[in-house]
Amino acid sequence: MITERYKRQIQLPQVGTMGQQKLKDAKILVVGAGGLGCAILPYLIASGIETIGIIDGDIIEESNLQRQILYPEKTVNQKKVTVAKTQLEALNSNVKIETYTNYLSDENAIGIFKNYDIIVDATDSIKTRYLINDACVITQKPFVYGSVYRFEGQVSVFNYKNGPTYRCVFKNNSSKITNCEDAGVLGTTVGFIGMLQANEVLKMVLETGDILSGKLLIYNILNNTQNCINFQKTETRTIDEAFFNSEYNSDKIEATCFKEAVLNKSNFIDVRELHETPKIELPDVIQMPLSVLETELKKIDKNKSYVVFCQTGKRSLEAIRILKKHQFSNVKHISGGAIAIQNNIENEKSIY
């Protein structure tokens, strides 16, 4: 342990040398390397937590730079987790960083979570938060929740010592989230909420302070108002691996099953924007971007079955939710999206 490096926090009676050892031994996974992740990760690394996992499938875009402060201009179009690892290792050479360059999914969540003590939600996806919650319940891990909408942010800790879960506050996943791209956000809002999340991680590791378990902290940086809502554990469903598999796999087909869907003359809906590539060259693909899907549904027959895809499989989940809300009963989406489909087509050119 490098006591000189950490002496300012070791001086705190709530930390001391024993607390610093706890930080050194802790294993933390951060899901998402965007705005929240870029605020959370440097403080965890600087505190002396030496085992960090980062999972995110995104690449860096120019519009990210305003709030995702880990990324220099020259790293645009590079993988976020790869650049984050390099930047964080420069901050603290003692750290061991494990990177996962795919998005969190029902296939990998439980296996990854088992390797960590605390899971931190730094995403902007409601669907992913339910996935994080359920995988945390199964693996018995607490997770630190954070979200931002314009000038307001929320922070809580779920599944801490068998306490309330995300589902106790947010009963179902039918609500729609507006991301930073659509709603707009100041970098300082994201940074502030991310630091509050990092603070909850440190308190849990150090076993000190008042943990935000059973409490939803809401802070508005524009008018400096703060509200803390108390809630109880109300979710009574048993979340086990059988529940998990039925919850996340029932509407999904693998890209490797695309051949079978084509041969069965399935109806395909491409919910990507019209300019996105690769183009999937099939005669019966309906082009209906997610941004207009709900207003254009009258153009398609709800009595037919549909297979939905997007670029990587994330927007198609939202499309499934919209279709089901409007009584489309026979709908599936393709895991991996158009990229996986294109790879499958290249391997099976004879049938297309």
XYZ file of C-alpha atoms in Angstrom:
352
model
C 0.000 0.000 0.000
C 1.368 3.425 -0.928
C 0.584 5.319 2.267
C 2.072 8.611 1.033
C -0.298 8.638 -1.936
C -3.404 8.071 0.184
C -2.360 9.754 3.443
C -4.985 12.523 3.242
C -7.831 10.001 3.320
C -6.031 7.593 5.672
C -6.023 10.463 8.199
C -9.814 10.236 8.312
C -10.969 8.081 11.252
C -13.577 6.478 8.957
C -10.793 5.288 6.647
C -7.458 4.646 8.348
C -5.091 1.922 7.176
C -7.762 -0.763 7.507
C -10.164 1.224 5.345
C -7.475 1.822 2.756
C -6.867 -1.919 2.608
C -10.605 -2.435 2.037
C -10.440 -0.027 -0.895
C -7.422 -1.841 -2.299
C -9.210 -5.194 -2.113
C -12.582 -4.033 -3.485
C -13.719 -5.110 -6.950
C -16.043 -2.679 -8.689
C -17.792 -2.993 -12.063
C -18.975 0.141 -13.875
C -21.590 -0.495 -16.545
C -21.249 2.304 -19.081
C -18.282 4.506 -19.977
C -20.246 7.594 -20.983
C -20.828 10.780 -18.995
C -21.590 9.140 -15.657
C -18.849 6.553 -16.090
C -16.278 9.231 -16.891
C -17.127 10.986 -13.615
C -17.251 7.824 -11.495
C -14.152 6.014 -12.696
C -11.377 8.566 -11.972
C -12.491 9.003 -8.357
C -12.674 5.260 -7.744
C -9.242 4.787 -9.295
C -7.728 7.727 -7.393
C -9.134 6.463 -4.072
C -7.052 3.291 -4.246
C -9.586 0.782 -5.539
C -7.278 -1.425 -7.566
C -9.687 -3.773 -9.379
C -12.124 -2.116 -11.758
C -14.232 -3.550 -14.560
C -15.686 -1.399 -17.349
C -18.279 -2.659 -19.814
C -19.464 -0.628 -22.821
C -19.748 -1.371 -26.531
C -19.770 2.272 -27.688
C -17.193 4.222 -29.625
C -16.284 7.833 -28.845
C -18.154 10.481 -30.840
C -17.343 14.180 -31.039
C -20.599 15.077 -29.251
C -19.434 12.996 -26.257
C -16.468 15.248 -25.511
C -18.594 17.963 -23.855
C -19.256 15.755 -20.822
C -17.198 12.562 -21.173
C -14.014 14.093 -19.878
C -11.812 10.988 -20.018
C -11.573 11.214 -23.806
C -9.132 13.487 -25.685
C -10.163 14.836 -29.111
C -7.776 12.520 -30.927
C -9.600 9.440 -29.592
C -12.856 10.056 -31.506
C -14.025 6.838 -33.238
C -12.050 4.654 -30.822
C -13.606 2.218 -28.328
C -14.586 3.974 -25.110
C -13.436 1.214 -22.775
C -10.044 0.950 -24.490
C -9.337 4.670 -24.192
C -10.738 4.791 -20.645
C -8.371 2.037 -19.570
C -5.341 3.895 -20.967
C -6.357 7.176 -19.328
C -7.099 5.592 -15.960
C -3.868 3.592 -15.889
C -2.034 6.882 -16.388
C -3.852 8.199 -13.326
C -2.951 5.217 -11.129
C -0.469 2.605 -12.323
C -1.398 0.229 -9.484
C -4.875 -0.403 -10.841
C -5.990 -3.560 -12.616
C -8.666 -2.711 -15.201
C -10.709 -5.380 -16.952
C -12.486 -4.135 -20.075
C -15.522 -5.652 -21.790
C -16.025 -4.252 -25.280
C -19.536 -5.647 -25.756
C -22.731 -4.209 -24.312
C -24.154 -5.731 -21.164
C -26.657 -8.423 -22.114
C -28.632 -11.266 -20.612
C -25.955 -13.642 -21.937
C -23.012 -12.026 -20.134
C -24.433 -10.148 -17.127
C -24.537 -12.893 -14.501
C -21.138 -14.309 -15.445
C -19.470 -10.892 -15.267
C -21.221 -9.713 -12.096
C -20.005 -12.748 -10.132
C -16.452 -11.365 -10.342
C -17.229 -8.048 -8.593
C -18.406 -6.782 -5.190
C -20.448 -3.758 -6.289
C -22.082 -2.936 -9.622
C -22.422 0.702 -10.712
C -25.074 1.699 -13.244
C -23.676 4.415 -15.509
C -26.067 3.791 -18.414
C -28.947 5.729 -19.935
C -31.133 2.704 -20.661
C -34.151 1.671 -18.604
C -34.043 -1.815 -20.103
C -30.417 -2.188 -19.021
C -31.267 -1.067 -15.493
C -33.788 -3.874 -15.113
C -31.146 -6.235 -16.445
C -28.596 -4.912 -13.927
C -31.119 -5.165 -11.107
C -32.157 -8.727 -11.838
C -28.602 -9.963 -12.384
C -27.604 -8.273 -9.099
C -30.422 -9.990 -7.218
C -29.354 -13.368 -8.611
C -25.659 -12.797 -7.822
C -26.437 -10.998 -4.528
C -24.591 -7.814 -5.439
C -25.599 -4.244 -4.549
C -25.813 -1.741 -7.357
C -25.473 2.032 -7.352
C -28.038 3.709 -9.571
C -27.672 7.101 -11.212
C -29.635 8.871 -13.920
C -29.738 12.360 -15.404
C -32.462 14.325 -17.154
C -31.453 17.821 -18.235
C -30.587 19.677 -14.974
C -31.816 16.977 -12.604
C -30.250 13.746 -11.439
C -31.180 10.795 -9.241
C -29.015 8.502 -7.127
C -29.879 5.433 -5.064
C -28.433 2.111 -3.933
C -30.401 -1.039 -4.655
C -30.151 -4.598 -3.337
C -27.843 -3.510 -0.522
C -27.890 -6.186 2.209
C -31.095 -7.596 0.730
C -32.694 -4.149 0.772
C -35.121 -2.652 -1.762
C -34.398 -3.255 -5.445
C -34.846 -1.134 -8.551
C -38.191 -2.863 -9.157
C -39.462 -1.641 -5.769
C -39.319 1.953 -7.053
C -39.766 1.487 -10.800
C -42.445 -1.175 -11.058
C -42.225 -1.971 -14.761
C -40.192 -1.155 -17.837
C -42.990 0.408 -19.886
C -41.786 3.989 -19.403
C -39.668 5.670 -22.058
C -36.348 7.291 -21.284
C -35.092 10.406 -23.047
C -31.325 10.266 -23.452
C -28.829 13.123 -23.384
C -28.805 13.373 -27.174
C -32.551 14.044 -27.283
C -33.052 16.001 -24.040
C -29.763 17.896 -23.768
C -27.528 18.037 -20.697
C -24.776 20.049 -19.063
C -21.565 18.199 -18.392
C -21.591 19.451 -14.814
C -24.928 17.734 -14.115
C -23.551 14.394 -15.242
C -20.317 14.964 -13.324
C -22.130 15.860 -10.106
C -24.383 12.786 -10.181
C -21.456 10.534 -11.113
C -19.458 11.758 -8.119
C -22.418 11.069 -5.826
C -22.478 7.525 -7.188
C -18.739 7.133 -6.604
C -19.264 8.391 -3.057
C -21.853 5.668 -2.391
C -19.370 3.055 -3.602
C -16.686 4.344 -1.226
C -19.098 4.385 1.731
C -20.145 0.794 1.064
C -16.566 -0.420 0.744
C -15.527 1.447 3.894
C -18.710 0.393 5.711
C -19.328 3.906 6.946
C -21.897 6.672 6.562
C -25.555 6.626 5.576
C -25.998 4.487 2.447
C -28.765 5.513 0.030
C -30.513 2.161 0.394
C -34.280 2.681 0.521
C -33.715 6.321 -0.422
C -33.931 8.077 -3.777
C -31.884 11.281 -3.797
C -33.072 13.833 -6.364
C -30.902 16.883 -7.014
C -31.488 19.820 -9.359
C -28.325 21.765 -10.156
C -30.201 24.656 -11.779
C -32.017 25.775 -8.639
C -29.904 23.918 -6.022
C -32.848 21.940 -4.658
C -32.511 18.501 -3.134
C -35.142 15.969 -2.170
C -34.721 12.516 -0.666
C -37.634 10.096 -0.998
C -37.807 7.070 1.285
C -39.173 3.780 -0.037
C -39.635 0.247 1.220
C -38.946 -3.172 -0.219
C -42.152 -4.113 -2.050
C -41.006 -6.403 -4.854
C -42.140 -9.913 -3.932
C -41.335 -11.860 -7.095
C -38.590 -14.428 -6.838
C -35.887 -13.333 -9.261
C -33.884 -16.434 -10.041
C -32.196 -17.670 -13.202
C -35.470 -19.168 -14.482
C -37.180 -15.777 -14.115
C -34.164 -14.058 -15.642
C -34.136 -16.293 -18.715
C -37.870 -15.951 -19.318
C -37.772 -12.173 -18.799
C -34.940 -11.466 -21.221
C -34.972 -14.260 -23.776
C -38.629 -14.645 -24.710
C -38.647 -11.973 -27.428
C -35.160 -12.545 -28.801
C -33.745 -14.594 -31.635
C -30.087 -14.931 -32.479
C -28.643 -13.585 -35.718
C -27.717 -17.156 -36.575
C -31.478 -17.848 -36.818
C -31.843 -15.130 -39.456
C -31.565 -17.749 -42.215
C -34.549 -19.640 -40.836
C -36.570 -16.413 -40.552
C -35.832 -15.574 -44.207
C -36.799 -19.041 -45.388
C -40.037 -18.763 -43.396
C -40.774 -15.480 -45.206
C -40.881 -13.503 -41.976
C -41.799 -9.815 -41.994
C -38.780 -7.693 -41.025
C -38.824 -4.168 -39.590
C -35.617 -2.136 -39.660
C -35.913 0.533 -36.942
C -32.596 2.236 -37.723
C -32.459 5.691 -39.266
C -32.526 5.605 -43.062
C -28.885 6.631 -43.481
C -27.444 3.852 -41.314
C -25.354 1.047 -42.767
C -24.930 -1.815 -43.464
C -28.045 -2.017 -45.602
C -29.821 -5.352 -45.287
C -30.707 -6.245 -48.867
C -33.955 -8.162 -48.600
C -37.114 -7.417 -50.609
C -39.586 -7.320 -47.714
C -37.777 -5.244 -45.087
C -39.979 -2.427 -43.774
C -37.953 0.730 -43.096
C -39.515 2.367 -40.036
C -37.068 4.242 -37.787
C -37.674 4.016 -34.051
C -38.081 7.802 -33.944
C -41.329 7.541 -35.971
C -42.371 3.967 -35.208
C -45.209 4.747 -32.818
C -46.800 7.288 -35.181
C -46.444 5.046 -38.244
C -47.844 1.795 -36.832
C -51.128 2.222 -38.700
C -49.212 1.349 -41.875
C -48.530 -2.229 -40.787
C -50.866 -5.123 -39.972
C -50.812 -6.007 -36.268
C -52.135 -9.494 -37.044
C -48.891 -10.457 -38.782
C -45.689 -11.589 -37.094
C -42.610 -9.386 -37.232
C -38.879 -9.670 -36.647
C -37.376 -6.319 -35.624
C -33.736 -5.274 -35.866
C -31.636 -2.162 -35.372
C -27.871 -1.605 -35.475
C -26.710 -3.560 -32.438
C -29.886 -4.821 -30.748
C -30.606 -2.008 -28.266
C -33.213 0.072 -30.118
C -35.021 -3.061 -31.235
C -35.820 -3.778 -27.569
C -37.569 -0.405 -27.330
C -39.372 -1.167 -30.609
C -40.659 -4.441 -29.151
C -42.022 -2.543 -26.157
C -43.852 -0.089 -28.429
C -45.286 -2.831 -30.632
C -46.545 -4.818 -27.648
C -48.110 -1.715 -26.149
C -50.151 -1.406 -29.352
C -51.261 -5.060 -29.265
C -48.742 -6.505 -31.717
C -48.577 -9.946 -30.129
C -46.163 -11.873 -32.353
C -42.930 -9.870 -32.382
C -39.284 -10.810 -31.912
C -36.057 -8.886 -32.169
C -32.630 -9.959 -33.393
C -29.782 -10.058 -30.902
C -26.771 -8.226 -32.278
C -28.774 -6.251 -34.831
C -27.822 -5.430 -38.414
C -24.107 -5.906 -37.794
C -24.636 -9.510 -36.703
C -27.132 -10.047 -39.530
C -24.632 -8.802 -42.116
C -21.969 -11.149 -40.788
C -24.460 -13.984 -41.023
C -25.345 -13.048 -44.606
C -21.670 -13.054 -45.570
C -21.386 -16.591 -44.232
C -24.613 -17.806 -45.840
C -24.739 -15.945 -49.162
C -26.370 -18.826 -50.982
C -29.794 -18.311 -49.410
C -30.164 -14.549 -49.774
